[in-house]
Coordinates of C-alpha atoms in Angstrom, one line a residue:
M8 CA 88.1 45.8 30.6
A9 CA 87.9 46.8 34.3
P10 CA 84.8 45.5 36.2
E11 CA 82.1 48.0 36.9
L12 CA 79.5 48.6 39.6
V13 CA 76.0 47.5 38.4
L14 CA 74.0 48.2 41.5
G15 CA 74.8 49.4 45.0
P16 CA 76.5 49.9 47.3
L17 CA 73.8 49.1 49.8
L18 CA 74.8 49.5 53.5
R19 CA 72.9 46.6 55.0
Y20 CA 74.1 46.3 58.5
A21 CA 75.9 48.6 60.9
G22 CA 76.5 47.3 64.4
E23 CA 78.8 48.7 67.2
T24 CA 82.1 47.5 65.7
D25 CA 81.2 46.0 62.3
A26 CA 79.1 46.5 59.1
T27 CA 78.2 44.8 55.9
L28 CA 78.0 46.3 52.4
W29 CA 76.4 44.7 49.4
V30 CA 77.2 45.3 45.7
E31 CA 76.5 43.9 42.3
T32 CA 79.2 44.0 39.6
D33 CA 79.3 43.2 35.9
A34 CA 82.2 40.7 36.2
P35 CA 83.9 38.5 38.7
C36 CA 86.3 40.5 40.8
T37 CA 87.6 41.4 44.3
V38 CA 85.6 44.1 46.0
E39 CA 87.5 46.2 48.5
V40 CA 85.8 48.7 50.9
T41 CA 88.2 51.2 52.6
A42 CA 87.0 53.0 55.7
D43 CA 89.3 55.1 57.9
G44 CA 92.3 53.8 55.9
L45 CA 91.5 50.2 56.5
P46 CA 90.7 47.8 53.6
H47 CA 88.1 45.1 53.8
R48 CA 87.9 42.6 50.9
S49 CA 85.6 40.0 49.5
P50 CA 85.5 38.1 46.2
T51 CA 82.3 38.1 44.2
F52 CA 80.1 35.1 43.8
S53 CA 78.2 34.4 40.6
V54 CA 74.6 33.4 39.7
E55 CA 73.4 33.1 36.1
G56 CA 75.9 35.7 34.8
H57 CA 75.3 38.1 37.7
H58 CA 78.1 38.8 40.2
Y59 CA 77.6 39.9 43.9
A60 CA 79.6 40.5 47.0
L61 CA 78.7 41.1 50.6
V62 CA 81.7 42.7 52.3
R63 CA 82.1 42.6 56.1
L64 CA 83.9 45.5 57.8
T65 CA 85.4 44.8 61.2
G66 CA 87.4 46.7 63.8
L67 CA 85.1 49.8 63.7
Q68 CA 84.6 52.0 66.8
P69 CA 81.1 52.3 68.5
A70 CA 79.1 55.5 67.8
S71 CA 81.5 56.6 65.1
S72 CA 81.2 57.7 61.5
Y73 CA 83.3 56.5 58.6
E74 CA 83.3 57.7 55.0
Y75 CA 84.2 54.9 52.7
A76 CA 85.3 54.2 49.1
I77 CA 85.0 51.0 47.0
T78 CA 87.4 49.5 44.4
L79 CA 86.9 46.6 42.1
N80 CA 90.2 44.8 41.3
G81 CA 91.9 48.0 42.5
E82 CA 90.0 50.4 40.4
K83 CA 87.9 53.0 42.3
V84 CA 84.2 52.9 41.5
W85 CA 82.6 54.6 44.5
P86 CA 82.0 57.4 45.2
E87 CA 81.4 58.1 41.5
A88 CA 83.6 60.8 40.0
N89 CA 80.6 63.0 38.8
G90 CA 78.4 62.3 41.8
D91 CA 76.7 65.3 43.4
F92 CA 75.9 63.8 46.8
P93 CA 77.3 63.9 50.3
P94 CA 79.9 61.2 51.0
S95 CA 78.5 57.7 51.7
T96 CA 79.0 57.1 55.4
I97 CA 78.9 54.2 57.8
R98 CA 77.6 55.2 61.2
T99 CA 78.1 52.5 63.9
T100 CA 75.7 52.2 66.8
G101 CA 76.4 52.8 70.5
S102 CA 75.2 51.1 73.6
D103 CA 73.0 54.1 74.5
G104 CA 71.8 57.4 73.0
E105 CA 69.1 58.2 70.5
F106 CA 68.0 55.8 67.8
V107 CA 65.9 56.9 64.8
L108 CA 64.2 54.3 62.5
A109 CA 62.6 55.3 59.2
Y110 CA 60.1 52.8 57.8
G111 CA 57.5 52.3 55.1
S112 CA 56.3 49.8 52.4
C113 CA 54.8 49.5 49.0
R114 CA 57.0 51.4 46.5
V115 CA 56.7 51.2 42.8
A116 CA 59.8 51.9 40.7
V117 CA 58.6 54.5 38.1
P118 CA 60.3 57.7 36.9
H119 CA 60.4 60.8 39.1
E120 CA 58.8 63.1 36.5
P121 CA 55.4 63.7 35.0
P122 CA 53.1 62.0 34.3
Y123 CA 54.3 59.5 36.9
T124 CA 54.4 62.1 39.6
L125 CA 50.9 63.5 39.0
E126 CA 48.1 63.0 41.5
R127 CA 46.4 59.6 41.5
G128 CA 42.9 61.0 41.6
T129 CA 40.2 58.6 40.5
V130 CA 42.7 56.3 38.7
K131 CA 42.5 52.8 40.1
R132 CA 45.7 51.4 41.7
G133 CA 47.2 48.4 39.9
G134 CA 49.3 48.2 36.8
L135 CA 51.1 51.0 35.0
G136 CA 48.2 52.0 32.8
G137 CA 47.2 55.1 34.8
R138 CA 50.9 56.1 35.3
R139 CA 50.0 58.4 38.2
F140 CA 51.9 57.5 41.4
E141 CA 52.6 60.9 42.9
R142 CA 56.0 61.6 44.5
D143 CA 58.2 59.1 46.1
A144 CA 58.5 59.4 49.9
L145 CA 62.0 57.7 49.9
F146 CA 63.2 60.1 47.2
A147 CA 61.9 63.0 49.2
L148 CA 63.6 61.6 52.4
A149 CA 66.9 61.5 50.5
H150 CA 66.5 65.1 49.4
K151 CA 65.7 66.1 53.0
M152 CA 68.8 64.3 54.3
M153 CA 71.0 66.0 51.8
N154 CA 69.8 69.4 53.0
N155 CA 70.2 68.7 56.7
P156 CA 73.2 67.8 59.0
R157 CA 74.1 64.1 59.4
D158 CA 73.0 64.0 63.1
S159 CA 69.4 64.5 61.9
W160 CA 69.5 61.5 59.5
P161 CA 67.8 58.2 60.4
D162 CA 70.0 55.5 61.8
A163 CA 68.3 52.7 59.9
L164 CA 65.6 52.1 57.2
L165 CA 63.1 49.3 57.5
M166 CA 61.2 48.4 54.3
L167 CA 58.2 46.3 55.1
G168 CA 57.3 44.7 51.9
D169 CA 56.5 45.2 48.2
Q170 CA 60.0 46.6 47.5
I171 CA 59.3 45.3 44.0
Y172 CA 56.1 44.5 42.1
A173 CA 56.7 41.2 40.3
D174 CA 53.1 41.1 39.0
E175 CA 53.1 44.7 37.9
P176 CA 56.6 45.2 36.3
S177 CA 58.2 48.6 36.3
P178 CA 58.7 50.4 32.9
G179 CA 62.4 49.5 32.6
T180 CA 61.7 45.8 33.3
L181 CA 58.8 45.8 30.9
D182 CA 61.1 47.1 28.2
F183 CA 63.5 44.2 28.9
I184 CA 60.6 41.7 28.9
R185 CA 59.5 42.9 25.5
S186 CA 63.0 42.4 24.2
R187 CA 62.8 38.6 25.0
R188 CA 59.2 37.6 25.0
E189 CA 55.6 38.7 24.8
P190 CA 54.5 40.5 28.1
G191 CA 51.6 38.7 29.7
H192 CA 52.7 35.2 28.7
P193 CA 53.4 34.5 31.5
P194 CA 52.1 37.5 33.4
G195 CA 54.5 39.7 35.3
V196 CA 58.1 38.6 35.5
A197 CA 59.0 35.1 34.5
D198 CA 62.3 34.1 36.0
F199 CA 65.4 35.1 37.9
E200 CA 66.8 37.3 35.1
E201 CA 63.7 39.4 35.0
Y202 CA 63.6 39.7 38.8
T203 CA 67.1 41.2 38.7
H204 CA 65.8 44.0 36.4
L205 CA 63.1 44.8 39.0
Y206 CA 65.7 45.4 41.6
H207 CA 67.8 47.5 39.3
D208 CA 64.7 49.7 38.6
A209 CA 63.9 49.9 42.3
W210 CA 67.4 50.9 43.6
G211 CA 69.3 52.1 40.5
H212 CA 68.4 55.8 40.5
P213 CA 71.4 57.9 41.7
T214 CA 69.4 59.4 44.5
M215 CA 68.2 56.0 45.7
R216 CA 71.8 54.6 45.4
W217 CA 73.1 57.3 47.6
L218 CA 70.3 56.9 50.2
L219 CA 70.9 53.1 50.4
S220 CA 74.6 53.6 50.5
T221 CA 74.5 55.6 53.7
V222 CA 71.5 54.4 55.7
P223 CA 71.6 50.7 56.9
S224 CA 68.5 48.9 55.5
A225 CA 66.5 46.0 56.8
M226 CA 63.8 44.4 54.6
I227 CA 61.0 41.7 54.5
F228 CA 58.9 40.6 51.6
D229 CA 55.2 40.9 51.1
D230 CA 53.0 39.4 48.4
H231 CA 54.0 41.6 45.4
D232 CA 57.7 40.7 45.9
V233 CA 56.4 37.3 44.6
H234 CA 52.8 37.6 43.4
D235 CA 49.6 39.3 44.5
D236 CA 47.8 37.5 47.3
W237 CA 50.8 35.1 47.7
N238 CA 49.9 32.2 50.1
S239 CA 46.5 33.6 51.0
S240 CA 45.0 30.1 51.2
K241 CA 45.5 26.4 50.4
A242 CA 43.2 26.8 47.4
W243 CA 45.3 29.7 46.1
V244 CA 48.5 27.7 46.4
E245 CA 47.0 24.7 44.6
T246 CA 45.7 27.0 41.8
M247 CA 49.1 28.7 41.3
R248 CA 51.1 25.5 41.4
A249 CA 49.0 24.1 38.6
K250 CA 50.0 26.9 36.3
P251 CA 52.9 26.0 33.9
W252 CA 54.9 29.2 34.6
W253 CA 54.6 29.2 38.4
E254 CA 57.6 27.1 39.3
E255 CA 60.0 29.2 37.4
R256 CA 58.5 32.4 38.8
V257 CA 58.6 31.3 42.4
V258 CA 62.2 29.9 42.1
G259 CA 63.3 33.2 40.6
A260 CA 61.5 35.1 43.4
F261 CA 63.1 33.2 46.3
S262 CA 66.6 33.1 44.6
S263 CA 66.6 36.8 43.9
Y264 CA 65.1 37.7 47.3
W265 CA 67.8 35.7 49.0
I266 CA 70.5 37.7 47.1
Y267 CA 69.1 41.2 47.0
Q268 CA 67.2 41.4 50.3
H269 CA 67.6 38.5 52.7
L270 CA 71.5 38.2 52.9
G271 CA 71.8 41.8 54.1
N272 CA 69.2 41.3 56.9
L273 CA 71.6 38.9 58.7
S274 CA 74.2 39.9 61.2
P275 CA 77.9 39.3 60.4
E276 CA 77.9 36.4 62.9
E277 CA 74.9 34.8 61.2
L278 CA 76.6 35.2 57.8
E279 CA 79.7 33.4 59.1
G280 CA 77.7 30.4 60.0
N281 CA 75.4 30.4 57.0
D282 CA 75.9 27.1 55.1
L283 CA 74.0 28.2 52.0
L284 CA 76.2 31.3 51.7
R285 CA 79.3 29.1 52.0
R286 CA 78.1 26.8 49.3
V287 CA 77.2 29.7 47.0
R288 CA 80.6 31.3 47.5
E289 CA 82.3 27.9 46.7
S290 CA 80.4 27.4 43.5
E291 CA 81.6 28.6 40.1
D292 CA 78.0 29.5 39.3
A293 CA 75.6 29.1 42.2
A294 CA 72.4 28.9 40.0
R295 CA 71.8 25.2 40.7
V296 CA 72.4 25.6 44.4
L297 CA 70.0 28.5 44.7
R298 CA 67.4 26.9 42.5
E299 CA 67.3 23.8 44.7
F300 CA 67.1 26.0 47.8
A301 CA 64.4 28.2 46.4
Y302 CA 62.2 25.3 45.3
E303 CA 62.4 23.8 48.8
A304 CA 61.8 27.2 50.4
D305 CA 58.5 27.4 48.5
R306 CA 57.4 23.8 49.5
E307 CA 58.6 23.5 53.1
I308 CA 57.0 25.7 55.8
E309 CA 59.7 25.1 58.5
G310 CA 62.6 24.6 56.1
T311 CA 63.8 28.3 55.8
R312 CA 63.8 31.1 58.3
W313 CA 63.3 34.5 56.7
S314 CA 62.6 36.2 60.0
Y315 CA 65.4 38.0 61.8
H316 CA 66.2 40.4 64.6
R317 CA 68.5 43.3 65.2
D318 CA 69.5 45.2 68.4
F319 CA 70.2 48.9 68.3
G320 CA 71.6 49.7 71.7
N321 CA 68.7 48.7 74.1
V322 CA 66.1 48.7 71.3
R323 CA 65.2 45.3 69.8
L324 CA 63.7 45.0 66.4
I325 CA 62.1 41.7 65.5
V326 CA 61.0 41.3 61.8
A327 CA 58.8 38.3 61.2
D328 CA 58.0 36.5 57.9
S329 CA 54.2 36.6 57.6
R330 CA 54.1 35.3 54.1
A331 CA 56.3 32.3 53.2
G332 CA 56.0 30.3 56.4
R333 CA 52.2 30.2 56.6
V334 CA 50.4 27.0 57.5
L335 CA 47.4 26.9 55.2
T336 CA 45.7 23.6 56.1
P337 CA 41.9 24.4 56.6
G338 CA 41.0 24.3 60.3
K339 CA 44.7 24.6 61.3
R340 CA 45.7 27.8 59.6
S341 CA 48.6 29.7 61.2
M342 CA 50.6 32.7 60.2
L343 CA 53.8 31.0 61.4
G344 CA 55.0 27.5 61.8
E345 CA 55.6 26.2 65.3
K346 CA 59.3 26.5 65.2
E347 CA 58.9 30.1 64.1
W348 CA 56.6 30.8 67.0
E349 CA 59.2 29.4 69.4
W350 CA 61.8 31.6 67.8
L351 CA 59.6 34.7 68.1
R352 CA 58.8 34.1 71.8
E353 CA 62.5 33.6 72.5
K354 CA 63.5 36.9 70.7
A355 CA 60.7 38.8 72.5
T356 CA 62.1 37.8 75.9
G357 CA 64.6 40.0 77.6
D358 CA 65.3 43.5 79.0
F359 CA 64.7 46.2 76.4
D360 CA 63.8 49.9 76.5
H361 CA 61.6 49.4 73.5
L362 CA 60.5 46.4 71.5
L363 CA 59.7 46.9 67.8
F364 CA 57.9 44.1 65.9
G365 CA 57.9 44.3 62.1
T366 CA 55.5 42.3 60.0
S367 CA 54.5 43.2 56.5
M368 CA 50.8 42.5 57.3
P369 CA 49.1 44.7 59.9
F370 CA 48.3 43.0 63.1
L371 CA 45.5 45.5 63.8
L372 CA 43.4 46.4 60.8
S373 CA 40.4 48.7 60.9
P374 CA 37.9 47.1 63.3
G375 CA 35.3 46.5 60.5
Y376 CA 37.7 44.7 58.2
H377 CA 39.3 42.8 61.1
N378 CA 35.9 41.2 62.0
L379 CA 35.1 40.5 58.3
E380 CA 38.4 38.7 57.8
A381 CA 38.0 36.7 61.0
A382 CA 34.5 35.7 59.8
S383 CA 35.9 34.9 56.3
E384 CA 38.3 32.3 57.7
A385 CA 35.5 30.5 59.7
I386 CA 33.1 30.6 56.7
C387 CA 35.8 29.2 54.3
D388 CA 36.3 26.4 56.9
G389 CA 32.6 25.5 56.6
A390 CA 31.1 27.3 59.6
L391 CA 28.0 28.3 57.5
G392 CA 28.0 25.3 55.1
Q393 CA 29.7 24.2 51.9
P394 CA 28.1 26.7 49.5
A395 CA 29.0 29.6 51.8
A396 CA 32.6 28.2 52.1
M397 CA 32.9 28.2 48.3
A398 CA 31.7 31.7 48.1
G399 CA 33.9 32.7 51.0
E400 CA 37.0 31.4 49.2
F401 CA 36.1 33.4 46.1
L402 CA 35.7 36.6 48.2
R403 CA 38.9 35.8 50.2
Q404 CA 41.0 35.9 47.1
L405 CA 39.0 38.7 45.4
V406 CA 39.4 41.3 48.2
D407 CA 42.6 40.1 49.9
L408 CA 41.1 38.7 53.2
E409 CA 44.5 37.4 54.3
H410 CA 45.9 39.5 57.2
W411 CA 46.6 38.5 60.8
S412 CA 42.8 38.7 61.5
A413 CA 42.2 36.0 58.8
F414 CA 44.4 33.7 60.9
H415 CA 42.4 34.0 64.1
A416 CA 44.4 31.6 66.2
S417 CA 47.6 33.3 65.3
F418 CA 46.1 36.7 66.0
T419 CA 45.1 35.6 69.4
D420 CA 48.6 34.1 70.0
L421 CA 50.3 37.3 68.9
A422 CA 48.0 39.4 71.1
S423 CA 48.9 37.2 74.1
L424 CA 52.7 37.6 73.3
L425 CA 52.5 41.4 73.0
R426 CA 50.5 41.7 76.2
S427 CA 53.1 39.5 78.0
V428 CA 55.9 41.7 76.7
A429 CA 54.2 45.0 77.6
S430 CA 53.3 43.8 81.1
G431 CA 56.9 42.8 82.0
E432 CA 56.3 39.1 82.2
R433 CA 59.2 38.5 79.8
S434 CA 61.6 40.9 81.4
N435 CA 63.9 40.5 84.4
G436 CA 63.5 44.2 85.1
D437 CA 61.1 46.8 83.8
A438 CA 58.9 46.1 80.9
P439 CA 59.7 47.9 77.6
A440 CA 58.6 51.5 77.7
S441 CA 56.8 50.9 74.4
V442 CA 55.9 47.9 72.2
V443 CA 55.3 49.0 68.6
V444 CA 54.1 46.8 65.7
L445 CA 55.3 48.2 62.4
S446 CA 53.5 47.1 59.3
G447 CA 52.6 48.1 55.7
D448 CA 50.6 46.4 52.8
V449 CA 47.3 48.2 53.0
H450 CA 48.1 51.5 51.1
H451 CA 47.0 53.7 54.0
G452 CA 48.7 54.7 57.2
Y453 CA 47.5 55.0 60.8
L454 CA 48.5 54.7 64.4
A455 CA 46.3 52.7 66.8
R456 CA 46.7 52.1 70.5
A457 CA 45.9 48.6 71.8
T458 CA 44.2 47.8 75.1
F459 CA 44.2 44.3 76.5
G460 CA 41.4 42.9 78.6
H461 CA 43.2 42.4 81.9
G462 CA 46.4 43.4 83.7
A463 CA 48.4 46.6 83.6
H464 CA 50.8 47.1 80.7
N465 CA 52.9 49.7 79.0
P466 CA 51.7 51.1 75.7
V467 CA 51.3 48.8 72.7
Y468 CA 50.8 50.4 69.3
Q469 CA 50.1 49.4 65.7
A470 CA 51.9 51.8 63.3
V471 CA 51.2 51.3 59.7
G472 CA 53.3 52.9 57.0
S473 CA 52.0 52.4 53.5
P474 CA 52.6 53.5 50.8
L475 CA 56.0 54.9 50.1
R476 CA 54.9 55.3 46.5
N477 CA 51.7 53.6 45.3
P478 CA 48.6 55.5 46.4
L479 CA 45.1 54.3 46.1
G480 CA 42.6 56.0 43.8
T481 CA 39.6 57.8 45.3
P482 CA 37.2 54.8 45.0
E483 CA 39.6 52.4 46.7
S484 CA 40.5 54.9 49.5
L485 CA 36.7 55.3 50.2
F486 CA 36.4 51.5 50.4
M487 CA 39.3 51.4 53.0
R488 CA 37.9 54.3 55.0
A489 CA 34.7 52.3 55.4
G490 CA 36.4 49.7 57.5
W491 CA 36.8 52.4 60.2
S492 CA 33.1 53.3 60.2
G493 CA 30.5 52.3 62.7
P494 CA 28.2 50.5 60.3
V495 CA 30.9 48.3 58.9
E496 CA 32.3 47.5 62.3
R497 CA 28.8 46.5 63.6
F498 CA 28.2 44.3 60.5
G499 CA 31.6 42.7 60.9
K500 CA 30.9 41.9 64.5
W501 CA 27.5 40.4 63.6
L502 CA 28.9 38.2 60.9
S503 CA 31.8 37.2 63.1
R504 CA 29.5 36.0 65.9
L505 CA 27.3 34.3 63.3
S506 CA 30.3 32.4 62.1
G507 CA 31.3 31.3 65.6
V508 CA 34.4 33.5 66.0
T509 CA 35.4 34.3 69.5
E510 CA 35.9 37.9 70.6
P511 CA 39.5 39.2 70.1
P512 CA 41.5 39.5 73.4
V513 CA 42.4 43.1 72.5
S514 CA 40.6 46.3 71.5
W515 CA 42.2 49.3 69.7
R516 CA 41.4 52.8 68.5
L517 CA 43.1 55.4 66.3
V518 CA 45.0 58.0 68.3
H519 CA 44.3 60.6 65.6
G520 CA 41.5 61.4 63.2
A521 CA 41.1 59.6 59.9
P522 CA 43.9 57.4 58.3
W523 CA 46.1 59.0 55.7
F524 CA 46.3 57.9 52.1
D525 CA 49.2 60.0 50.8
N526 CA 52.6 58.6 49.9
H527 CA 54.5 58.9 53.2
V528 CA 57.5 57.8 55.3
S529 CA 57.5 57.4 59.1
T530 CA 60.3 57.9 61.6
L531 CA 60.3 56.5 65.1
R532 CA 62.7 58.4 67.4
L533 CA 63.7 56.4 70.5
S534 CA 65.8 57.8 73.4
D535 CA 66.2 56.1 76.7
R536 CA 62.5 55.3 77.7
H537 CA 61.0 57.9 75.4
A538 CA 59.5 57.3 71.9
V539 CA 58.1 59.7 69.4
L540 CA 56.5 58.8 66.0
K541 CA 56.5 61.3 63.1
V542 CA 54.8 60.8 59.8
E543 CA 55.6 62.9 56.8
K544 CA 53.8 62.9 53.4
T545 CA 55.2 64.0 50.0
T546 CA 54.3 67.3 48.4
P547 CA 52.4 67.6 45.1
E548 CA 54.2 67.7 41.7
D549 CA 53.7 71.5 41.4
A550 CA 55.2 72.3 44.8
G551 CA 58.8 72.6 43.6
E552 CA 61.6 70.3 44.7
P553 CA 60.5 67.1 46.5
H554 CA 60.1 67.6 50.2
L555 CA 58.1 66.2 53.1
E556 CA 55.3 67.7 55.1
K557 CA 54.5 66.5 58.7
I558 CA 51.0 65.0 59.1
L559 CA 51.4 63.5 62.5
E560 CA 53.8 63.7 65.5
E561 CA 52.8 61.6 68.5
K562 CA 54.5 60.8 71.7
L563 CA 54.3 57.0 72.3
A564 CA 56.2 56.8 75.6

């Protein structure tokens, strides 16, 4: 039988003259992508009975559009014969002109029909029991694109974590789990095979397949891609590693993440020099190679770089791993290892019109919760005695006190780096017109402007886009709103001072009213030295076909 397409295509990278496309097939084969009459081929590689290819297209022209088709062993599989979507298109970047980045995070893979599309209301987030997730912002974005000309489409999509929920499996994956074992033993997904089903659920719907086939995507994991609260503390890691099912879970997480998300984040030049990819392609079945790599990736802080950068004309995007590479030694905690900090400083140095810094975890939380997290770290390290430290660790894991503010030294270092970029210290010419930190994770969105204690600097913003589809229930949203209130901010400051935490070297405020808790997607439009952020939320189930409504449009530069 002829091989078939299982998942994809995903357009992962589109530069000025080259691009990469990712596919999963049901059998080993040669994948051929034809664009503008030119064929580009790659054989598949195999992992535990699954077959993948990442095809590099070269010789493209800058600032151009190419419709493309895919064959497997010469048989056409894309576009699908019965597809009712615009042609999948590769749009290369240019050295100047407008660049539009769509971004968001936290997206569950549930059906696009009632009861899953109904309003969350008072139903608590977490698990599929409530089955109310409202409408999908990426699904609505795809519908909007199909009804508008191509020159209005985003040039890239950045997904900032929780692309899948390994600890809260989607309905399709749960059905598969039930066919092979009892759900809950172990909890969530158990291994590589079950992880593959999560990705199929997340990206397999025809509308999602079309969106991801025509908008280049960049990604980074957050905790739910592996496990809730992943790497929040040394105590958390020790507890999880003692569980009999953890090693198989984390090996499956890293192996599948490398295939489904990380490979496509790399530029074609980086892929050419990637020794692990070479070894995988040379293996008849790369399962052992990837298992060994995944185990080491979990155990070695400096052993693997998941961070990456991309340039879009004169816009630089840096995406940092703020989960896997944490240093968790009490008293020496750091969000990044030293080599990662060196890499980050190097990539933040240069002449850019705009610098975008992606991190799944917000750099700037609400002021109240920022101070509480900073105090929590000090308390867990013994600032108020051992009994308080034990209670602090319990609370740290219970209410997710694990963001940049819970790594106070790293928070201070990142603030210093952002200030130096915005003041022009790292540029030969003008400083970037804007510096924007893009984050997710917290299931509400906001835009905050940062102010540093000394020296003139261009604007620095924290823009949080969460969730794409996984809204909080009413009680949880009230809890998150409290972090922006005066009483919680004052209490956090008091506790932070009591714990001996120094004042942060930056202050910040919302540039709008209250944060928003709807499913939403954000787009950042950059042109020369100008920047505009637009945030759009999904409409209710009873509002007809899915579409987006603007809730914020703000000029950043």
